[in-house]
């Protein structure tokens, strides 16, 4: 298989008209200034992502997910990635508490959706529909469709995790264009979501970002929940 992309934590291979996404043990934060390897992290992210994509599909949300080739390799449809990071926030945490006058832990009355341009060199700047259109990366209609899907994803994730007493604080989605459709793509894992337990302790990458505790234990907690509660695809 031909390698077509190597990111900070995943490597993507092309296999005919599909791709195989390998989840590596690399973990990075702060524009990859901080980077390490945590043995087993790739496994937990691959498995968590697979189960969450299955959960979305069960709820009639279309994703790029096809299945797992092995423990750390996901087979997916070869989409054209929309170069936007779609951030959904239920509770204020992370960058929004730095950019705007809002305190960490504040619950939003309704979900807040933000679009960042996927561009490391420019540090993923926030953009609106006009900028996206001017840059030629998307347009108002597509961003409105993305927004509606992101809100549905949020409802599914929030209600699933609420049953397990986990708060979905925020998360990042990426979308792919595929045969005139938008599919949820990339990954949904502890690298791309903030999850808090009942004591508002992090079970996600903030453990790594801020040296808050055992990173793998947090990732495993989420993995245990999703793998024991979301059935295997029939
Ligand atoms: N996020 C991500 N990739 C990015 C930026 C953000 O997966 O390049 C996720 C992040 O893990 C969090 C949410 O999106 O769950 C919101 O991130 P935020 O904008 O607060 O940035 P951060 O504080 O993570 O730098």
Short mmCIF file of C-alpha atoms and ligand atoms in Angstrom, two decimals:
data_model
loop_
_atom_site.label_atom_id
_atom_site.label_comp_id
_atom_site.label_asym_id
_atom_site.label_seq_id
_atom_site.Cartn_x
_atom_site.Cartn_y
_atom_site.Cartn_z
CA UNK A 1 0.00 0.00 0.00
CA UNK A 2 1.21 3.47 -0.83
CA UNK A 3 1.65 5.96 2.02
CA UNK A 4 -0.24 9.11 1.04
CA UNK A 5 -0.09 11.13 4.26
CA UNK A 6 1.80 11.06 7.52
CA UNK A 7 0.32 13.25 10.22
CA UNK A 8 1.30 13.81 13.83
CA UNK A 9 -0.39 10.65 15.10
CA UNK A 10 -1.70 8.76 12.09
CA UNK A 11 -0.36 7.46 8.79
CA UNK A 12 -2.71 7.06 5.84
CA UNK A 13 -2.22 4.50 3.07
CA UNK A 14 -4.10 4.21 -0.20
CA UNK A 15 -5.57 0.83 -1.08
CA UNK A 16 -7.47 0.97 -4.36
CA UNK A 17 -10.34 3.38 -3.81
CA UNK A 18 -10.14 3.00 -0.03
CA UNK A 19 -7.66 4.18 2.58
CA UNK A 20 -6.12 2.45 5.57
CA UNK A 21 -5.48 4.70 8.56
CA UNK A 22 -2.83 3.55 10.98
CA UNK A 23 -3.11 4.93 14.51
CA UNK A 24 0.40 5.38 15.90
CA UNK A 25 1.52 5.74 19.53
CA UNK A 26 2.80 9.29 18.89
CA UNK A 27 1.14 12.01 20.93
CA UNK A 28 1.69 15.74 20.41
CA UNK A 29 0.42 19.00 21.86
CA UNK A 30 0.95 22.73 21.41
CA UNK A 31 1.65 22.62 17.66
CA UNK A 32 3.77 19.48 18.24
CA UNK A 33 6.27 21.39 20.39
CA UNK A 34 5.49 18.70 22.98
CA UNK A 35 5.69 15.19 21.57
CA UNK A 36 6.13 11.72 22.98
CA UNK A 37 5.19 8.13 22.35
CA UNK A 38 2.84 6.32 24.69
CA UNK A 39 2.71 2.60 24.05
CA UNK A 40 -0.86 1.49 23.52
CA UNK A 41 -2.27 4.95 22.75
CA UNK A 42 -2.68 4.15 19.06
CA UNK A 43 -4.65 1.02 19.94
CA UNK A 44 -7.04 2.86 22.27
CA UNK A 45 -7.63 5.68 19.78
CA UNK A 46 -8.20 3.29 16.87
CA UNK A 47 -10.69 1.19 18.85
CA UNK A 48 -12.48 4.17 20.39
CA UNK A 49 -12.81 5.84 16.98
CA UNK A 50 -14.12 2.65 15.38
CA UNK A 51 -16.83 2.23 18.02
CA UNK A 52 -17.85 5.87 17.91
CA UNK A 53 -18.12 5.77 14.11
CA UNK A 54 -20.31 2.66 14.50
CA UNK A 55 -22.44 4.55 17.01
CA UNK A 56 -22.88 7.43 14.54
CA UNK A 57 -23.77 5.06 11.69
CA UNK A 58 -26.40 3.40 13.93
CA UNK A 59 -27.85 6.86 14.36
CA UNK A 60 -27.97 7.42 10.59
CA UNK A 61 -24.98 9.75 10.47
CA UNK A 62 -22.74 8.91 7.55
CA UNK A 63 -19.03 8.41 8.20
CA UNK A 64 -15.97 7.32 6.24
CA UNK A 65 -15.65 4.19 8.41
CA UNK A 66 -15.67 0.78 6.71
CA UNK A 67 -14.12 -1.51 9.34
CA UNK A 68 -10.91 -2.49 11.09
CA UNK A 69 -8.13 -4.34 9.24
CA UNK A 70 -6.46 -5.09 12.57
CA UNK A 71 -6.13 -3.57 16.07
CA UNK A 72 -4.65 -0.26 14.95
CA UNK A 73 -5.63 0.01 11.26
CA UNK A 74 -8.95 1.42 10.14
CA UNK A 75 -10.28 0.98 6.62
CA UNK A 76 -12.18 4.00 5.36
CA UNK A 77 -13.63 5.52 2.24
CA UNK A 78 -11.16 7.67 0.35
CA UNK A 79 -12.73 11.06 0.86
CA UNK A 80 -11.56 14.54 -0.06
CA UNK A 81 -10.98 16.15 3.33
CA UNK A 82 -12.61 19.56 3.77
CA UNK A 83 -9.69 21.58 5.20
CA UNK A 84 -11.66 22.73 8.24
CA UNK A 85 -11.50 21.68 11.87
CA UNK A 86 -15.02 21.77 13.15
CA UNK A 87 -15.04 22.35 16.89
CA UNK A 88 -18.17 21.64 18.91
CA UNK A 89 -18.28 22.96 22.47
CA UNK A 90 -20.74 22.18 25.24
CA UNK A 91 -18.64 23.42 28.15
CA UNK A 92 -15.92 26.08 27.99
CA UNK A 93 -12.39 24.67 28.10
CA UNK A 94 -9.12 25.08 26.24
CA UNK A 95 -8.56 27.80 23.68
CA UNK A 96 -11.98 29.46 24.01
CA UNK A 97 -11.13 30.39 27.62
CA UNK A 98 -7.97 32.10 26.35
CA UNK A 99 -9.46 33.89 23.34
CA UNK A 100 -12.72 35.06 24.91
CA UNK A 101 -13.84 36.24 28.36
CA UNK A 102 -15.34 32.96 29.52
CA UNK A 103 -14.30 30.75 32.40
CA UNK A 104 -13.40 27.09 32.16
CA UNK A 105 -16.32 24.88 33.16
CA UNK A 106 -19.07 27.27 32.04
CA UNK A 107 -21.83 25.26 30.38
CA UNK A 108 -23.16 26.79 27.18
CA UNK A 109 -26.93 27.05 26.84
CA UNK A 110 -26.65 25.61 23.37
CA UNK A 111 -23.67 24.03 21.60
CA UNK A 112 -21.11 26.45 20.18
CA UNK A 113 -19.62 25.56 16.81
CA UNK A 114 -16.40 27.08 15.53
CA UNK A 115 -14.53 26.52 12.30
CA UNK A 116 -10.75 26.58 12.16
CA UNK A 117 -8.72 26.40 8.98
CA UNK A 118 -6.67 23.19 8.91
CA UNK A 119 -3.26 24.76 8.42
CA UNK A 120 -0.42 24.12 10.88
CA UNK A 121 1.78 26.87 9.42
CA UNK A 122 -0.91 29.43 10.32
CA UNK A 123 -1.76 27.67 13.62
CA UNK A 124 -5.26 26.65 12.51
CA UNK A 125 -6.82 30.15 12.55
CA UNK A 126 -10.51 30.66 13.25
CA UNK A 127 -12.47 31.50 10.12
CA UNK A 128 -16.00 32.30 9.07
CA UNK A 129 -17.96 31.48 5.92
CA UNK A 130 -16.69 34.56 4.05
CA UNK A 131 -13.02 33.75 4.69
CA UNK A 132 -13.57 30.08 3.84
CA UNK A 133 -15.20 31.10 0.56
CA UNK A 134 -12.49 33.67 -0.23
CA UNK A 135 -9.80 31.03 0.35
CA UNK A 136 -11.72 28.52 -1.75
CA UNK A 137 -11.81 25.89 1.01
CA UNK A 138 -15.58 25.66 1.45
CA UNK A 139 -18.73 27.73 1.08
CA UNK A 140 -21.73 28.87 3.07
CA UNK A 141 -24.01 26.04 1.97
CA UNK A 142 -21.46 23.31 2.71
CA UNK A 143 -20.57 24.87 6.07
CA UNK A 144 -24.24 24.99 6.97
CA UNK A 145 -24.58 21.28 6.13
CA UNK A 146 -21.43 20.54 8.16
CA UNK A 147 -22.83 22.51 11.06
CA UNK A 148 -26.09 20.54 11.03
CA UNK A 149 -24.27 17.19 10.96
CA UNK A 150 -21.90 18.33 13.73
CA UNK A 151 -24.91 19.19 15.92
CA UNK A 152 -26.40 15.73 15.32
CA UNK A 153 -23.04 14.11 16.17
CA UNK A 154 -23.00 16.14 19.37
CA UNK A 155 -26.45 14.92 20.41
CA UNK A 156 -25.48 11.28 19.82
CA UNK A 157 -22.16 11.56 21.69
CA UNK A 158 -23.64 13.58 24.57
CA UNK A 159 -26.50 11.19 25.21
CA UNK A 160 -24.31 8.08 24.88
CA UNK A 161 -21.68 9.36 27.32
CA UNK A 162 -24.27 10.81 29.72
CA UNK A 163 -25.44 7.23 30.33
CA UNK A 164 -21.92 6.55 31.58
CA UNK A 165 -21.71 9.76 33.61
CA UNK A 166 -19.15 11.28 31.27
CA UNK A 167 -19.44 14.87 30.04
CA UNK A 168 -18.57 15.61 26.44
CA UNK A 169 -16.94 18.99 26.97
CA UNK A 170 -15.86 19.62 23.38
CA UNK A 171 -14.53 17.81 20.34
CA UNK A 172 -13.14 18.32 16.87
CA UNK A 173 -14.57 16.80 13.72
CA UNK A 174 -13.30 16.64 10.19
CA UNK A 175 -15.49 16.07 7.18
CA UNK A 176 -14.86 14.43 3.85
CA UNK A 177 -16.50 14.96 0.48
CA UNK A 178 -17.47 11.68 -1.10
CA UNK A 179 -19.75 11.20 -4.12
CA UNK A 180 -21.73 14.38 -3.47
CA UNK A 181 -22.09 13.61 0.23
CA UNK A 182 -20.45 14.84 3.40
CA UNK A 183 -19.07 12.08 5.63
CA UNK A 184 -17.69 12.42 9.14
CA UNK A 185 -14.02 11.51 8.66
CA UNK A 186 -10.66 11.42 10.47
CA UNK A 187 -11.05 10.14 14.06
CA UNK A 188 -13.13 10.64 17.20
CA UNK A 189 -10.97 9.74 20.14
CA UNK A 190 -9.41 10.99 23.36
CA UNK A 191 -6.96 12.94 21.18
CA UNK A 192 -9.78 14.95 19.63
CA UNK A 193 -12.39 15.21 22.40
CA UNK A 194 -12.47 16.49 25.95
CA UNK A 195 -14.20 14.08 28.30
CA UNK A 196 -14.76 14.85 32.00
CA UNK A 197 -15.87 12.44 34.69
CA UNK A 198 -18.26 13.33 37.52
CA UNK A 199 -15.47 15.11 39.36
CA UNK A 200 -14.65 17.11 36.21
CA UNK A 201 -11.37 15.24 35.86
CA UNK A 202 -10.01 14.88 32.33
CA UNK A 203 -10.05 11.52 30.56
CA UNK A 204 -8.47 12.83 27.37
CA UNK A 205 -5.46 14.55 25.87
CA UNK A 206 -5.50 17.28 28.54
CA UNK A 207 -3.90 14.61 30.78
CA UNK A 208 -0.95 14.81 28.42
CA UNK A 209 -1.08 18.52 27.59
CA UNK A 210 -0.98 19.61 31.20
CA UNK A 211 0.67 16.59 32.86
CA UNK A 212 -2.52 15.99 34.82
CA UNK A 213 -2.06 12.27 35.39
CA UNK A 214 -1.94 8.84 33.78
CA UNK A 215 -2.72 9.49 30.10
CA UNK A 216 -3.24 5.85 29.15
CA UNK A 217 -5.57 5.25 32.11
CA UNK A 218 -7.87 8.04 30.89
CA UNK A 219 -7.84 6.73 27.31
CA UNK A 220 -8.50 3.20 28.59
CA UNK A 221 -11.49 4.36 30.65
CA UNK A 222 -13.15 5.78 27.51
CA UNK A 223 -12.12 2.70 25.48
CA UNK A 224 -13.68 0.41 28.12
CA UNK A 225 -16.94 2.35 28.00
CA UNK A 226 -17.28 2.41 24.22
CA UNK A 227 -16.13 -1.16 23.61
CA UNK A 228 -18.39 -2.64 26.26
CA UNK A 229 -21.46 -0.62 25.27
CA UNK A 230 -21.43 -0.28 21.49
CA UNK A 231 -22.15 -3.57 19.71
CA UNK A 232 -20.04 -4.96 16.90
CA UNK A 233 -21.19 -4.06 13.41
CA UNK A 234 -23.47 -6.67 11.89
N1 LIG B 1 -8.79 19.72 18.83
C1 LIG B 1 -8.19 18.77 18.02
N2 LIG B 1 -7.24 19.17 17.11
C2 LIG B 1 -6.84 20.45 16.98
C3 LIG B 1 -7.45 21.42 17.80
C4 LIG B 1 -8.41 21.03 18.71
O1 LIG B 1 -8.53 17.59 18.08
O2 LIG B 1 -5.98 20.74 16.14
C5 LIG B 1 -9.80 19.31 19.81
C6 LIG B 1 -9.28 19.38 21.24
O3 LIG B 1 -8.75 18.15 21.66
C7 LIG B 1 -10.50 19.75 22.01
C8 LIG B 1 -11.33 20.59 21.03
O4 LIG B 1 -10.88 20.22 19.74
O5 LIG B 1 -11.25 18.58 22.36
C9 LIG B 1 -11.20 22.07 21.24
O6 LIG B 1 -9.83 22.41 21.24
P1 LIG B 1 -9.34 23.89 21.57
O7 LIG B 1 -9.75 24.80 20.48
O8 LIG B 1 -9.74 24.22 22.95
O9 LIG B 1 -7.77 23.83 21.45
P2 LIG B 1 -6.71 23.26 22.48
O10 LIG B 1 -6.99 23.85 23.80
O11 LIG B 1 -6.94 21.78 22.43
O12 LIG B 1 -5.42 23.67 21.85
#
